[in-house]
PDB file of C-alpha atoms and ligand atoms in Angstrom:
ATOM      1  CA  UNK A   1     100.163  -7.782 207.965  1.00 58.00           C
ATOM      2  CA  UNK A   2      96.918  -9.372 206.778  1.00 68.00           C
ATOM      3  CA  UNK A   3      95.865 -12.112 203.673  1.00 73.00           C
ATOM      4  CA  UNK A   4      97.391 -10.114 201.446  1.00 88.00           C
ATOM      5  CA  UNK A   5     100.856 -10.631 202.675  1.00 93.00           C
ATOM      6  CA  UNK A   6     103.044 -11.545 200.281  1.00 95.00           C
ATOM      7  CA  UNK A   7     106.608 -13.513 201.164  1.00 97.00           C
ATOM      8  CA  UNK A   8     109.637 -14.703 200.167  1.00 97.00           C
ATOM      9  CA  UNK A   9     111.724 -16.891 202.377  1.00 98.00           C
ATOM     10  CA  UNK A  10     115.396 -17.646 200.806  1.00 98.00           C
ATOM     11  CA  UNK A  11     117.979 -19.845 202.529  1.00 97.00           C
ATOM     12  CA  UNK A  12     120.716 -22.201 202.210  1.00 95.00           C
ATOM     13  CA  UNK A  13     119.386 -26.075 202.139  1.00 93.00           C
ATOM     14  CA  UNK A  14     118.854 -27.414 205.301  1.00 91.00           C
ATOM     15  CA  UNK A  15     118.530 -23.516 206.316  1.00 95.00           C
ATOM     16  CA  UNK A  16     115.096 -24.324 208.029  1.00 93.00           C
ATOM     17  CA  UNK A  17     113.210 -22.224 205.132  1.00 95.00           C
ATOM     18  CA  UNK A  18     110.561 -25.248 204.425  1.00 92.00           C
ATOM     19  CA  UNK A  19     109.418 -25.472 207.430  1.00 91.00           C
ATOM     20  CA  UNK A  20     109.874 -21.815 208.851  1.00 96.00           C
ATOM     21  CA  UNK A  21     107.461 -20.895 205.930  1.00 96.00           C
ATOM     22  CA  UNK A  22     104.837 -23.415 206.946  1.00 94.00           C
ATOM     23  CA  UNK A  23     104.529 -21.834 209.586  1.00 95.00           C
ATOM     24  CA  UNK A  24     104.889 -18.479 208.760  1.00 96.00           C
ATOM     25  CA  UNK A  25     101.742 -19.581 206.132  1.00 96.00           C
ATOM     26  CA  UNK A  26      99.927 -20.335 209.070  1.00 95.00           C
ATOM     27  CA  UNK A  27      99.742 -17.696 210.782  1.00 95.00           C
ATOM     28  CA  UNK A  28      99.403 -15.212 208.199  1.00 94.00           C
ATOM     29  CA  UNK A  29      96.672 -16.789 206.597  1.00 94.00           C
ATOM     30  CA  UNK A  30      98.358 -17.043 203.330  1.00 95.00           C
ATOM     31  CA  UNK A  31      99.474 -20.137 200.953  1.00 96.00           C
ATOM     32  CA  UNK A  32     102.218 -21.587 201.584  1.00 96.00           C
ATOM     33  CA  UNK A  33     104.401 -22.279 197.516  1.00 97.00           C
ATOM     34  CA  UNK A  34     107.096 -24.532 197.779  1.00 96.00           C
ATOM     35  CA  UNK A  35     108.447 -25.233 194.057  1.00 96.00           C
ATOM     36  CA  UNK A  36     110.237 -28.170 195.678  1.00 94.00           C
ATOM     37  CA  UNK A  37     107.578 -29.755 197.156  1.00 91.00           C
ATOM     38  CA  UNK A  38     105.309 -29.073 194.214  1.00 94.00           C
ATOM     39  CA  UNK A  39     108.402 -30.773 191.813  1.00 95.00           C
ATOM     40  CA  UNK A  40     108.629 -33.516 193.907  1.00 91.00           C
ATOM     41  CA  UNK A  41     104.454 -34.068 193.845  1.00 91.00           C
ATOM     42  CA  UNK A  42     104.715 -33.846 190.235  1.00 94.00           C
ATOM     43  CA  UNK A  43     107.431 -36.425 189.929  1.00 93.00           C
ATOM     44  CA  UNK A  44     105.415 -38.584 192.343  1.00 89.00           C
ATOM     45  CA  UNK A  45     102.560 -38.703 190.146  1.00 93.00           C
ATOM     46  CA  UNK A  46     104.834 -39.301 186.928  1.00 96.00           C
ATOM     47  CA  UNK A  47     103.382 -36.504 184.999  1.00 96.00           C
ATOM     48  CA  UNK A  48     104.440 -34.723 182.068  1.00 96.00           C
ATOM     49  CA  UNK A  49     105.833 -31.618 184.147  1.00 96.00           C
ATOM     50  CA  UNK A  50     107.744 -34.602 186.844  1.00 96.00           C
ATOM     51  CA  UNK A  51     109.402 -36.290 184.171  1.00 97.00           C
ATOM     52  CA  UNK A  52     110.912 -33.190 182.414  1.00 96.00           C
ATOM     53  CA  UNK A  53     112.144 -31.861 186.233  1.00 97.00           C
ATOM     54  CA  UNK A  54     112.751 -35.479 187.958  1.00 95.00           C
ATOM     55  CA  UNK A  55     116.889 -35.607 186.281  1.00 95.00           C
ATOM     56  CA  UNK A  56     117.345 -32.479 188.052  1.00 96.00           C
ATOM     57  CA  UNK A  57     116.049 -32.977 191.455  1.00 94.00           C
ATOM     58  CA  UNK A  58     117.792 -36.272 191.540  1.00 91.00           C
ATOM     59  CA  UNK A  59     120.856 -34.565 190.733  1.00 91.00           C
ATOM     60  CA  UNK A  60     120.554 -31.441 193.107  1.00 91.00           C
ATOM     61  CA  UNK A  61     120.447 -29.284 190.023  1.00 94.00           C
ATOM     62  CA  UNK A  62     118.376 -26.332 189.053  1.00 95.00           C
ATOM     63  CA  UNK A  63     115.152 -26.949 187.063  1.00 97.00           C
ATOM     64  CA  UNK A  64     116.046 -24.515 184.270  1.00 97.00           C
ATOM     65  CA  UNK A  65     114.217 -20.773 184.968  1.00 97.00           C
ATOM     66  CA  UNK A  66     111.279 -20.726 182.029  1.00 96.00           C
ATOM     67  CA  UNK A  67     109.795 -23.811 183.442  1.00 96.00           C
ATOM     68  CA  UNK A  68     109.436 -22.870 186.970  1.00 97.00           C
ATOM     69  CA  UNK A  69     108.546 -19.360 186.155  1.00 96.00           C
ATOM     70  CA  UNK A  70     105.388 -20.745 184.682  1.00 95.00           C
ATOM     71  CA  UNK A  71     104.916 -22.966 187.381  1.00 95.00           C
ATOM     72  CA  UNK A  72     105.141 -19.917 189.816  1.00 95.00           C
ATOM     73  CA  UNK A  73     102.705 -17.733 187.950  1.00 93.00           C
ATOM     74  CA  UNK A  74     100.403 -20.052 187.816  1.00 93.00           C
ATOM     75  CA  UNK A  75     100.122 -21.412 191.271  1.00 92.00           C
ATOM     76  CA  UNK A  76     100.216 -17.716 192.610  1.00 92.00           C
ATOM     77  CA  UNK A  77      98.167 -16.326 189.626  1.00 89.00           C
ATOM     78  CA  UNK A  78      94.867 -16.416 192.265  1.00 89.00           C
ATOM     79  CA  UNK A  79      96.078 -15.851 194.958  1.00 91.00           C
ATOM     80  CA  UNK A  80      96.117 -12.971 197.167  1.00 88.00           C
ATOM     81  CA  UNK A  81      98.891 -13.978 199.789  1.00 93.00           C
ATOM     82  CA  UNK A  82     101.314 -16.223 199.572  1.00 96.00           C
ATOM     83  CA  UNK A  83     104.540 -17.036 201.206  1.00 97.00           C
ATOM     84  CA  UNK A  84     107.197 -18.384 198.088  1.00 98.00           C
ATOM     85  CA  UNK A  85     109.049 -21.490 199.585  1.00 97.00           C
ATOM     86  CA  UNK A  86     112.517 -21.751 197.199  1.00 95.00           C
ATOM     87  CA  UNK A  87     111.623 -19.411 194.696  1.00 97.00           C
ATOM     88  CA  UNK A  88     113.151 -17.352 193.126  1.00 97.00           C
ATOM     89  CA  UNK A  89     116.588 -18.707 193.049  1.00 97.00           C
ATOM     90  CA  UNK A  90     118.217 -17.133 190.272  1.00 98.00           C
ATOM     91  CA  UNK A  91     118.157 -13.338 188.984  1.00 97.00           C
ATOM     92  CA  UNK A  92     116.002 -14.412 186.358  1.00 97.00           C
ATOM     93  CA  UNK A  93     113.455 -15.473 188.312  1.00 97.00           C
ATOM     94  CA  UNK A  94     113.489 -12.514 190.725  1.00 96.00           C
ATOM     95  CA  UNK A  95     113.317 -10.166 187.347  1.00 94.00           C
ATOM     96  CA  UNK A  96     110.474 -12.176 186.160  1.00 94.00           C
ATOM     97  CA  UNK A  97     108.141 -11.917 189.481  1.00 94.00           C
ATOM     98  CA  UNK A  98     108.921  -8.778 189.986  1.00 90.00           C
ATOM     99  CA  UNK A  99     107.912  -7.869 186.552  1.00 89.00           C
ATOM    100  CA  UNK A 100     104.801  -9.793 186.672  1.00 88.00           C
ATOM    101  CA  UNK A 101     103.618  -8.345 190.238  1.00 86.00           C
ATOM    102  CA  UNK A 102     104.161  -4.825 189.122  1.00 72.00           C
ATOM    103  CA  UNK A 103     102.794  -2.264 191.657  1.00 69.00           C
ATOM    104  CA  UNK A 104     101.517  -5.093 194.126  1.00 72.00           C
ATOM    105  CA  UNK A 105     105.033  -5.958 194.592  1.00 86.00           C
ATOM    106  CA  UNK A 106     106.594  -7.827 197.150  1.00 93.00           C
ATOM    107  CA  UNK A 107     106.362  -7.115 200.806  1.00 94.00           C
ATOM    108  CA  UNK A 108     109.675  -8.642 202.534  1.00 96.00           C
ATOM    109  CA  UNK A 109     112.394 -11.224 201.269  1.00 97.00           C
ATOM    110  CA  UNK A 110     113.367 -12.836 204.392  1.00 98.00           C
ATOM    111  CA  UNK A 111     117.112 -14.905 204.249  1.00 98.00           C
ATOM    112  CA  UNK A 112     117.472 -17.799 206.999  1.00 98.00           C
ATOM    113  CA  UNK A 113     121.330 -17.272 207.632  1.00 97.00           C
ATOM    114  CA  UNK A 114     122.663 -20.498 208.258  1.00 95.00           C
ATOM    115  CA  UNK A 115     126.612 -21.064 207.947  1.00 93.00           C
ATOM    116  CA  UNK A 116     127.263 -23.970 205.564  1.00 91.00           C
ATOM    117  CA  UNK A 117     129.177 -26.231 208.163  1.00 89.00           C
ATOM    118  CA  UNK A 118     125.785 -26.176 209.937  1.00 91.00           C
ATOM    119  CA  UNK A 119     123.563 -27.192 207.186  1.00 92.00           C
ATOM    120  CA  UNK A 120     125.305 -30.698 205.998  1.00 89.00           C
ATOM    121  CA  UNK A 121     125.399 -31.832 209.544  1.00 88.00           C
ATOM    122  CA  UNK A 122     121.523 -30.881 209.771  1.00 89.00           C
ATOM    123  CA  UNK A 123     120.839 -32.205 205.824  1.00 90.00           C
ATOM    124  CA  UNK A 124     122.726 -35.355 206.660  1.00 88.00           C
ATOM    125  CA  UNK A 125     119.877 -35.541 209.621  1.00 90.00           C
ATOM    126  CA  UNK A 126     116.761 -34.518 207.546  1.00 90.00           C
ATOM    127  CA  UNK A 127     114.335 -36.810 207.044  1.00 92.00           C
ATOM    128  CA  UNK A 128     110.600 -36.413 204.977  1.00 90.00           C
ATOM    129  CA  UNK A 129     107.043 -37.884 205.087  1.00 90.00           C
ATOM    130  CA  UNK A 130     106.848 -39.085 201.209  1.00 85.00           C
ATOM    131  CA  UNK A 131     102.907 -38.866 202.231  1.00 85.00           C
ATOM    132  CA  UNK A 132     102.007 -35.578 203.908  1.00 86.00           C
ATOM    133  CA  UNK A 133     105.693 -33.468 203.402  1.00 83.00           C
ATOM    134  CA  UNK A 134     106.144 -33.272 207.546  1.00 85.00           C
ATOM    135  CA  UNK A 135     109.859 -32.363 208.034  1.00 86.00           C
ATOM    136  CA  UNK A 136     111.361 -34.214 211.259  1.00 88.00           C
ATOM    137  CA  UNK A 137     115.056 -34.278 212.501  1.00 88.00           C
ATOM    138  CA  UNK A 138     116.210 -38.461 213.032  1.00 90.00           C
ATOM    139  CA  UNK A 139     118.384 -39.791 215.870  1.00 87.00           C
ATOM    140  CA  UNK A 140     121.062 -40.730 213.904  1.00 86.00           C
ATOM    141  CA  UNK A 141     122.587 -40.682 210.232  1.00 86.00           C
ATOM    142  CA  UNK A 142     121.719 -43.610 209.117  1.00 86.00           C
ATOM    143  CA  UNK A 143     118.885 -45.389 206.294  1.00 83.00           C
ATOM    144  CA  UNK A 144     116.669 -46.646 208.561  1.00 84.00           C
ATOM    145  CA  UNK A 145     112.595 -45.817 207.492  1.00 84.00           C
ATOM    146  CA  UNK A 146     110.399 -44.793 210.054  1.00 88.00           C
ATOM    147  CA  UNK A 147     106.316 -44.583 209.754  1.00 92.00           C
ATOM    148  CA  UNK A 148     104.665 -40.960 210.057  1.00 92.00           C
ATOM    149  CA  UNK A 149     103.016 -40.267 213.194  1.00 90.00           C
ATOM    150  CA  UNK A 150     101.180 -38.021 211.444  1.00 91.00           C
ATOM    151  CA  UNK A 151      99.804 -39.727 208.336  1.00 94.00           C
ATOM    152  CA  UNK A 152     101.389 -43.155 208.365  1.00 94.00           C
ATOM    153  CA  UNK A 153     103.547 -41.988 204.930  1.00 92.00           C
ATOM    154  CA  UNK A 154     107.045 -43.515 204.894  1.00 92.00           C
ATOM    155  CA  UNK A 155     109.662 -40.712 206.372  1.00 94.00           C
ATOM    156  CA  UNK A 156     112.992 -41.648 205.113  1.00 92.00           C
ATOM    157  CA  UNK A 157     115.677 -39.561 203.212  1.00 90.00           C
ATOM    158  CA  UNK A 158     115.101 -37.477 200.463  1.00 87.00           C
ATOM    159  CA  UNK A 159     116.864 -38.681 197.184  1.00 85.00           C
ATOM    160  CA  UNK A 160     118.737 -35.545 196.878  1.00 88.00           C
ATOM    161  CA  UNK A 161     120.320 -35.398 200.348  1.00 88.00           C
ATOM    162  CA  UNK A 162     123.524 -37.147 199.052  1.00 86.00           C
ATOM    163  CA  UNK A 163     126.842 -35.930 199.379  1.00 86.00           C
ATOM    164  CA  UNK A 164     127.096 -34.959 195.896  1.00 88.00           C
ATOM    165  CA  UNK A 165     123.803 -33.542 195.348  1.00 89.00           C
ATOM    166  CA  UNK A 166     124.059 -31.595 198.704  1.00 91.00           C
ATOM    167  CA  UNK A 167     126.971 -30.147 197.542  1.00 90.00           C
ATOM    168  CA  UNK A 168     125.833 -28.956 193.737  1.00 92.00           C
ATOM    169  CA  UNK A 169     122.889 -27.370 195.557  1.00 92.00           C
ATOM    170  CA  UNK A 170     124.850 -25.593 197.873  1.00 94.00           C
ATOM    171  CA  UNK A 171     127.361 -24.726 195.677  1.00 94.00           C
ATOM    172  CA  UNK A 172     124.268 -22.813 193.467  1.00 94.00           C
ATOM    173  CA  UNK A 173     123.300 -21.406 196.341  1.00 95.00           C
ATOM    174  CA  UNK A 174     126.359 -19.117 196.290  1.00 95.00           C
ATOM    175  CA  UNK A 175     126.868 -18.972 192.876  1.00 96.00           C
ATOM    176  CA  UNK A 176     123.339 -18.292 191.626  1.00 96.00           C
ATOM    177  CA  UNK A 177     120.893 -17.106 194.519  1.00 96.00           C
ATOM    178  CA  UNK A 178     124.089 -14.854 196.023  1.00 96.00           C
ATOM    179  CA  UNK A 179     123.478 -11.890 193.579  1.00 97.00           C
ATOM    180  CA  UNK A 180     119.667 -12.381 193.609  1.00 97.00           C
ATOM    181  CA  UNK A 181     120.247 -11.600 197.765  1.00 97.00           C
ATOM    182  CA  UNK A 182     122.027  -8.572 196.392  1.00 97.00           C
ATOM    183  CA  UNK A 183     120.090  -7.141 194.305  1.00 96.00           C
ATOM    184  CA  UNK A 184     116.661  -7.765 197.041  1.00 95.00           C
ATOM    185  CA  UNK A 185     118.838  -5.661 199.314  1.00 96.00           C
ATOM    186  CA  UNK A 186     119.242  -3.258 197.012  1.00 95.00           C
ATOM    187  CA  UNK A 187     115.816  -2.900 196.376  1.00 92.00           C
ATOM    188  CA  UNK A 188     115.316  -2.486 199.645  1.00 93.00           C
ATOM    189  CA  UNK A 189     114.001  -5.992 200.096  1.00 94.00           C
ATOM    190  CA  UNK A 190     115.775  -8.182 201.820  1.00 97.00           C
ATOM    191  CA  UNK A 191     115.712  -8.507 205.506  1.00 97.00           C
ATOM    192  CA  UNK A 192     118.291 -11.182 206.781  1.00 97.00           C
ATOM    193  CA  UNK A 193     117.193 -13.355 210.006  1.00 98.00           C
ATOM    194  CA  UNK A 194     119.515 -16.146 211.733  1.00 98.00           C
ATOM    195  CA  UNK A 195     118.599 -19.113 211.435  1.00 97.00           C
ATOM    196  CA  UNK A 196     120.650 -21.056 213.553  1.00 96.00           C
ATOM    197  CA  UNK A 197     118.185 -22.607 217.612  1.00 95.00           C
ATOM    198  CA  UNK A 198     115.110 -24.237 217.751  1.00 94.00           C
ATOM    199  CA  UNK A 199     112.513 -24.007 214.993  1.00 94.00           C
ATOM    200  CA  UNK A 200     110.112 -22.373 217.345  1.00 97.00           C
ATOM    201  CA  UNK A 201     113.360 -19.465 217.931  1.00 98.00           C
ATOM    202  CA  UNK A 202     113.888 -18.640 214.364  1.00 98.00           C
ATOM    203  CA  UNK A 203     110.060 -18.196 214.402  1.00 97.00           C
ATOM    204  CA  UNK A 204     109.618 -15.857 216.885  1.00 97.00           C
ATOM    205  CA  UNK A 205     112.976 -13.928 215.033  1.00 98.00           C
ATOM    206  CA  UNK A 206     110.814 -14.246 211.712  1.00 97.00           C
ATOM    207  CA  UNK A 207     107.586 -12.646 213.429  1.00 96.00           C
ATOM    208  CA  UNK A 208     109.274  -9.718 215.062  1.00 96.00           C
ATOM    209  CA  UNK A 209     111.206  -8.594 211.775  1.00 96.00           C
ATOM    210  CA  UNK A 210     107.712  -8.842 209.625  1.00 95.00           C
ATOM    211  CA  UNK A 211     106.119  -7.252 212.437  1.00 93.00           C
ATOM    212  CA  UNK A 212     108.804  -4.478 212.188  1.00 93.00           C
ATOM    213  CA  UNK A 213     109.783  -4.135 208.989  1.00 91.00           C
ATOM    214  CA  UNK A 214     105.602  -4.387 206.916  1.00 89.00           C
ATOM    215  CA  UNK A 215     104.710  -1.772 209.894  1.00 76.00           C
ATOM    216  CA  UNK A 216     107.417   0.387 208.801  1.00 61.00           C
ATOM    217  CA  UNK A 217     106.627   0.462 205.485  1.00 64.00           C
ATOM    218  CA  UNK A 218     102.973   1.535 205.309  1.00 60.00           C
ATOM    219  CA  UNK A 219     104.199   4.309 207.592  1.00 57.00           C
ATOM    220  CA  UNK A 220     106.353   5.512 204.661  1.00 55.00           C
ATOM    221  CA  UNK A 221     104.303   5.316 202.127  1.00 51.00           C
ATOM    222  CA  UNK A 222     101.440   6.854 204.844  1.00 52.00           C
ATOM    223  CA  UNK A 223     103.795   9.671 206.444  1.00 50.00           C
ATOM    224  CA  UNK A 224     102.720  13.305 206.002  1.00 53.00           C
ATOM    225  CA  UNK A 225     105.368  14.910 204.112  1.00 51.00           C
ATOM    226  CA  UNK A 226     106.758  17.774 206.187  1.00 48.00           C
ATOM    227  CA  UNK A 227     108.561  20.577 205.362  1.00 43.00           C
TER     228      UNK A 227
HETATM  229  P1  ADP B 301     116.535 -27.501 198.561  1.00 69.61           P
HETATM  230  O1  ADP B 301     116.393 -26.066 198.934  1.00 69.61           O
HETATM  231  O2  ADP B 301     117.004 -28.339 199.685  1.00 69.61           O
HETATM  232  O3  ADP B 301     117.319 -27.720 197.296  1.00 69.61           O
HETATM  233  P2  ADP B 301     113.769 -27.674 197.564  1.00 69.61           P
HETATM  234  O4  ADP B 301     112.765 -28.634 198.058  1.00 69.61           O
HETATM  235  O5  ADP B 301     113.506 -26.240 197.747  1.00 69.61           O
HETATM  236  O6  ADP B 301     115.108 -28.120 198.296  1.00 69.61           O
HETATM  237  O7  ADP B 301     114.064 -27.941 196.010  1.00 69.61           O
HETATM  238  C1  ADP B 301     114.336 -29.237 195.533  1.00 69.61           C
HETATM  239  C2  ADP B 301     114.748 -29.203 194.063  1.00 69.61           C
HETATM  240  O8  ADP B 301     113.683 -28.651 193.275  1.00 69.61           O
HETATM  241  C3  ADP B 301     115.948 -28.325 193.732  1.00 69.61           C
HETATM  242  O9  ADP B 301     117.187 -28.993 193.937  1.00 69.61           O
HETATM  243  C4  ADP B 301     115.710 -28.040 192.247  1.00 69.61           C
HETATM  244  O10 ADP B 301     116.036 -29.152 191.435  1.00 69.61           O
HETATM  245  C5  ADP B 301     114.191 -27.864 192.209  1.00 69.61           C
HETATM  246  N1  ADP B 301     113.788 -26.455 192.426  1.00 69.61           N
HETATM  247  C6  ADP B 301     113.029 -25.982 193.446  1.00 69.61           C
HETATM  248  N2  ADP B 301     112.850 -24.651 193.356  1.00 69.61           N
HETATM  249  C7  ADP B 301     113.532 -24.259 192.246  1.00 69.61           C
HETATM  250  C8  ADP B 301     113.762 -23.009 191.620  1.00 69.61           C
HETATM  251  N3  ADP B 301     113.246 -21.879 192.114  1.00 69.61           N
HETATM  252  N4  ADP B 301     114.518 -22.988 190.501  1.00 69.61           N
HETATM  253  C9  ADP B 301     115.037 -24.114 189.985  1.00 69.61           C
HETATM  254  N5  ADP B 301     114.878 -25.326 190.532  1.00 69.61           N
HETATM  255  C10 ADP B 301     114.132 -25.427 191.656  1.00 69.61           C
HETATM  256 ZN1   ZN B 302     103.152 -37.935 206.980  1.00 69.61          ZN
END
């Protein structure tokens, strides 16, 4: 493991995957790319690249794959680590990093498995800092705004965690990001982690199958061959 890391964390919404790869960012040392978060920045400041995305966050749909392939490459263009926060989502954009990395490759797609029951109950419950991003779990399900602690932003719902954009996202989820999971396996990629206890649980799960899994493949590409 070192700076050079690179990650991709896939889940369901409301899997835990933004703020599992905050973390994971932070102590690897790498950048931490959420598309989402950078969408919703964009749309915050009203530029070009927010209005031409904002009428599909609203509705829970898929920015279409060109424009957040170039989005992607050029966030991670300088970068030597990273850790990719909802990208890629479709087999498009898994073809298209994967072409453009070439050798450097990836080192480990890591899936929060969440069962879908679970994730509506925790969406419905999902609350954001419209100021710094800081994810927090509320009391109850209802509209109520709250002050951050952290930067006094407004932390309310996000304006895609409603019942019908929930379930478009999901239902992309399986439709679209289901054979990209696939085909990461079958590259020998994919590594799948549950999801489901405390944040700081799934963390610990996350640590010990990078720790495992990067270790074990520098000692295949290092191992004598015998024989
Ligand atoms: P969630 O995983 O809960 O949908 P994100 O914050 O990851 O939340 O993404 C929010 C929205 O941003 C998505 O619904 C979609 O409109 C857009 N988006 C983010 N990443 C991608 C991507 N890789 N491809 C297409 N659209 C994306
Ligand atoms: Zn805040």
């Amino acid at each position: 493991m070192s700076e050079q890391t690179r990650l991709l964390v896939l889940g369901r919404q409301g899997s835990g995957k933004g703020t599992q790869s905050m973390k994971l960012a932070e102590a690897l040392g790498i950048t931490h790319v959420s598309t989402g978060d950078l969408f919703r920045r964009e749309v915050a400041r009203n530029s070009a690249l927010g209005r031409k995305v904002s009428t599909y966050l609203d509705k829970g749909a898929l920015v279409p794959d060109d424009l957040v392939i170039d989005v992607v490459m050029n966030q991670t263009a300088d970068l030597a680590g990273w850790v990719l926060d909802g990208f890629p989502r479709t087999m498009a954009q898994g073809q298209a990093l994967v072409d453009a990395l070439d050798d450097s490759g990836v080192d480990l797609a890591i899936e929060l498995d969440v069962p879908v029951h679970q994730v509506v109950g925790r969406l419905s419950l999902r609350r954001v800092c419209d100021g710094c991003g800081a994810i927090s779990v509320a009391v109850a399900d209802d509209d109520s705004i709250q002050l951050c602690n952290a930067c006094g932003g407004h932390v309310g719902r996000r304006p895609d965690d409603t019942v019908e954009a929930i379930e478009l996202r999901l239902t992309s989820y399986d439709r679209l990001t289901g054979p990209l999971l696939i085909w990461l396996d079958s590259l020998g990629l994919l590594a799948t982690v549950d999801g489901m206890g405390t944040a700081d649980e799934v963390f610990q799960r996350l640590l010990a199958v990078i720790a495992e899994r990067l270790v074990l493949s520098v000692e295949t590409v290092d191992a004598p061959t015998s024989g």
